[in-house]
Short mmCIF file of C-alpha atoms in Angstrom, two decimals:
data_model
loop_
_atom_site.label_atom_id
_atom_site.label_comp_id
_atom_site.label_asym_id
_atom_site.label_seq_id
_atom_site.Cartn_x
_atom_site.Cartn_y
_atom_site.Cartn_z
CA MET G 17 -52.12 12.93 30.52
CA PRO G 18 -49.31 13.94 27.95
CA PRO G 19 -47.85 11.17 25.82
CA LYS G 20 -44.75 9.28 27.01
CA LYS G 21 -41.48 10.39 25.60
CA SER G 22 -39.36 7.75 23.84
CA ASN G 23 -35.74 7.15 25.23
CA LYS G 24 -34.39 9.11 22.27
CA GLN G 25 -36.46 12.15 23.11
CA GLN G 26 -35.54 11.81 26.82
CA LYS G 27 -31.91 11.66 25.99
CA LYS G 28 -32.13 14.60 23.72
CA ASN G 29 -33.76 16.52 26.31
CA SER G 30 -31.30 15.72 29.09
CA SER G 31 -28.50 16.40 26.52
CA SER G 32 -29.22 19.98 26.31
CA THR G 33 -27.29 20.58 29.59
CA SER G 34 -23.77 19.39 28.27
CA PRO G 35 -21.98 18.77 24.97
CA GLN G 36 -20.88 15.29 26.07
CA ALA G 37 -24.43 14.20 26.83
CA SER G 38 -25.38 15.59 23.23
CA ASN G 39 -22.63 13.40 21.75
CA ASP G 40 -23.71 10.34 23.75
CA ALA G 41 -27.30 10.76 22.51
CA HIS G 42 -26.08 11.05 18.95
CA ILE G 43 -24.04 7.83 19.32
CA GLU G 44 -27.15 5.97 20.73
CA ASP G 45 -29.10 7.20 17.62
CA VAL G 46 -26.49 5.88 15.25
CA LYS G 47 -26.27 2.65 17.12
CA GLY G 48 -29.93 2.33 16.73
CA GLU G 49 -29.97 2.99 13.07
CA GLU G 50 -27.14 0.45 12.61
CA ALA G 51 -29.17 -2.21 14.37
CA ASP G 52 -32.12 -1.56 12.16
CA GLY G 53 -30.01 -1.92 9.05
CA GLU G 54 -28.68 -5.31 10.32
CA VAL G 55 -32.11 -6.60 10.73
CA GLU G 56 -33.12 -5.58 7.14
CA GLN G 57 -30.04 -7.43 5.84
CA GLU G 58 -30.81 -10.56 7.90
CA ASN G 59 -34.37 -10.65 6.23
CA ALA G 60 -32.96 -10.21 2.89
CA PRO G 61 -33.52 -13.31 0.58
CA LYS G 62 -30.44 -15.62 0.32
CA SER G 63 -29.50 -17.45 -2.91
CA ASP G 64 -27.85 -20.88 -3.38
CA SER G 65 -24.79 -19.52 -5.33
CA SER G 66 -22.98 -16.44 -6.17
CA LYS G 67 -23.46 -17.18 -9.95
CA ALA G 68 -27.20 -17.37 -9.47
CA ASP G 69 -26.93 -14.00 -7.94
CA MET G 70 -24.96 -12.70 -10.82
CA ALA G 71 -27.32 -14.30 -13.38
CA ASN G 72 -30.10 -12.40 -11.52
CA MET G 73 -28.26 -9.10 -11.90
CA GLY G 74 -27.50 -9.55 -15.49
CA GLY G 75 -24.11 -10.91 -15.19
CA ASP G 76 -22.61 -14.29 -16.00
CA GLY G 77 -20.48 -14.75 -12.96
CA ASP G 78 -17.40 -13.76 -14.72
CA ASP G 79 -15.38 -10.61 -13.81
CA GLY G 80 -15.58 -9.20 -17.26
CA MET G 81 -11.88 -10.21 -18.24
CA SER G 82 -11.55 -12.39 -21.29
CA GLU G 83 -8.94 -15.25 -21.17
CA SER G 84 -6.48 -13.44 -23.39
CA ALA G 85 -6.59 -10.35 -21.07
CA THR G 86 -6.16 -12.52 -18.10
CA MET G 87 -3.21 -14.11 -19.57
CA ALA G 88 -1.75 -10.81 -20.53
CA ALA G 89 -2.19 -9.54 -17.09
CA THR G 90 -0.51 -12.60 -15.58
CA SER G 91 2.29 -12.19 -18.09
CA ARG G 92 2.82 -8.61 -17.07
CA SER G 93 2.72 -9.51 -13.44
CA GLU G 94 5.32 -12.24 -14.01
CA ALA G 95 7.57 -9.88 -15.81
CA ILE G 96 7.41 -7.28 -12.88
CA LYS G 97 8.21 -10.04 -10.37
CA GLN G 98 11.26 -11.16 -12.61
CA ARG G 99 12.44 -7.75 -12.73
CA ALA G 100 12.33 -7.22 -9.12
CA ARG G 101 14.11 -10.46 -8.59
CA GLU G 102 16.88 -9.46 -11.01
CA GLN G 103 17.33 -6.06 -9.23
CA ALA G 104 17.57 -7.66 -5.91
CA ALA G 105 20.04 -10.08 -7.22
CA LYS G 106 22.09 -7.19 -8.65
CA LYS G 107 21.99 -5.17 -5.29
CA LEU G 108 23.18 -8.37 -3.47
CA ALA G 109 26.05 -8.89 -5.94
CA LEU G 110 27.00 -5.23 -5.63
CA ALA G 111 26.94 -5.41 -2.01
CA ASN G 112 29.49 -8.42 -1.94
CA VAL G 113 31.96 -6.46 -4.11
CA LYS G 114 35.07 -5.66 -1.76
CA ILE G 115 36.03 -1.86 -1.97
CA GLU G 116 38.52 0.12 -0.08
CA LYS G 117 37.71 3.30 1.77
CA LYS G 118 40.87 5.04 0.55
CA ASP G 119 39.53 4.42 -3.11
CA VAL G 120 36.17 5.86 -2.21
CA THR G 121 37.69 8.86 -0.59
CA MET G 122 39.93 9.48 -3.62
CA ILE G 123 36.90 9.35 -6.10
CA VAL G 124 34.95 11.68 -3.92
CA GLU G 125 37.96 14.33 -3.77
CA GLN G 126 38.82 14.02 -7.34
CA MET G 127 35.41 13.97 -8.98
CA LEU G 128 33.49 16.04 -6.36
CA ILE G 129 30.62 13.51 -5.92
CA SER G 130 28.99 12.18 -2.76
CA GLU G 131 30.44 9.39 -1.00
CA GLN G 132 27.41 7.26 -1.60
CA ARG G 133 27.60 7.83 -5.33
CA ALA G 134 31.30 7.18 -5.32
CA GLU G 135 30.98 3.79 -3.54
CA ALA G 136 28.04 2.69 -5.86
CA VAL G 137 30.13 3.48 -8.95
CA LEU G 138 33.20 1.73 -7.51
CA ARG G 139 31.06 -1.34 -6.71
CA GLU G 140 29.47 -1.21 -10.20
CA HIS G 141 33.04 -1.47 -11.57
CA GLU G 142 34.06 -4.28 -9.14
CA GLY G 143 36.45 -2.00 -7.24
CA ASP G 144 38.48 -0.93 -10.25
CA VAL G 145 39.37 2.67 -9.62
CA LYS G 146 40.40 3.63 -13.08
CA SER G 147 37.20 2.30 -14.72
CA ALA G 148 35.13 3.92 -11.93
CA LEU G 149 36.74 7.33 -12.59
CA LYS G 150 36.17 6.98 -16.30
CA ALA G 151 32.57 6.28 -15.73
CA VAL G 152 31.92 9.21 -13.47
CA TYR G 153 33.77 11.53 -15.94
CA ALA G 154 31.75 10.30 -18.84
CA ALA G 155 28.41 10.78 -16.97
#
């Protein structure tokens, strides 16, 4: 009597008839391999603490950064956050500056710049058309 075929072999033999069946058989194989991997992980020894694990691997539980490097990184991070807050405050202040559409149009026509750029320059100079025109000319 011939030996019994496993489920995987039976699926592979039946899968030769259609591509979908072949794909299904491959998915079942992968699922079986994943299940085997999960069992291996469950049987792995567990330690009491992560520091003990690090000590066993030759580490001391520290992430490798010295105290001064950590402080420097924190300082840079705070500087970046502060700069972002300042830029946001500046944008908000510029958005609150009242400008007139006719002033924007006049700057666009006279200096041949985009409407967005004319509006930004006018806001930066608090709506003063004369100083805005000077700034565009100087740039």
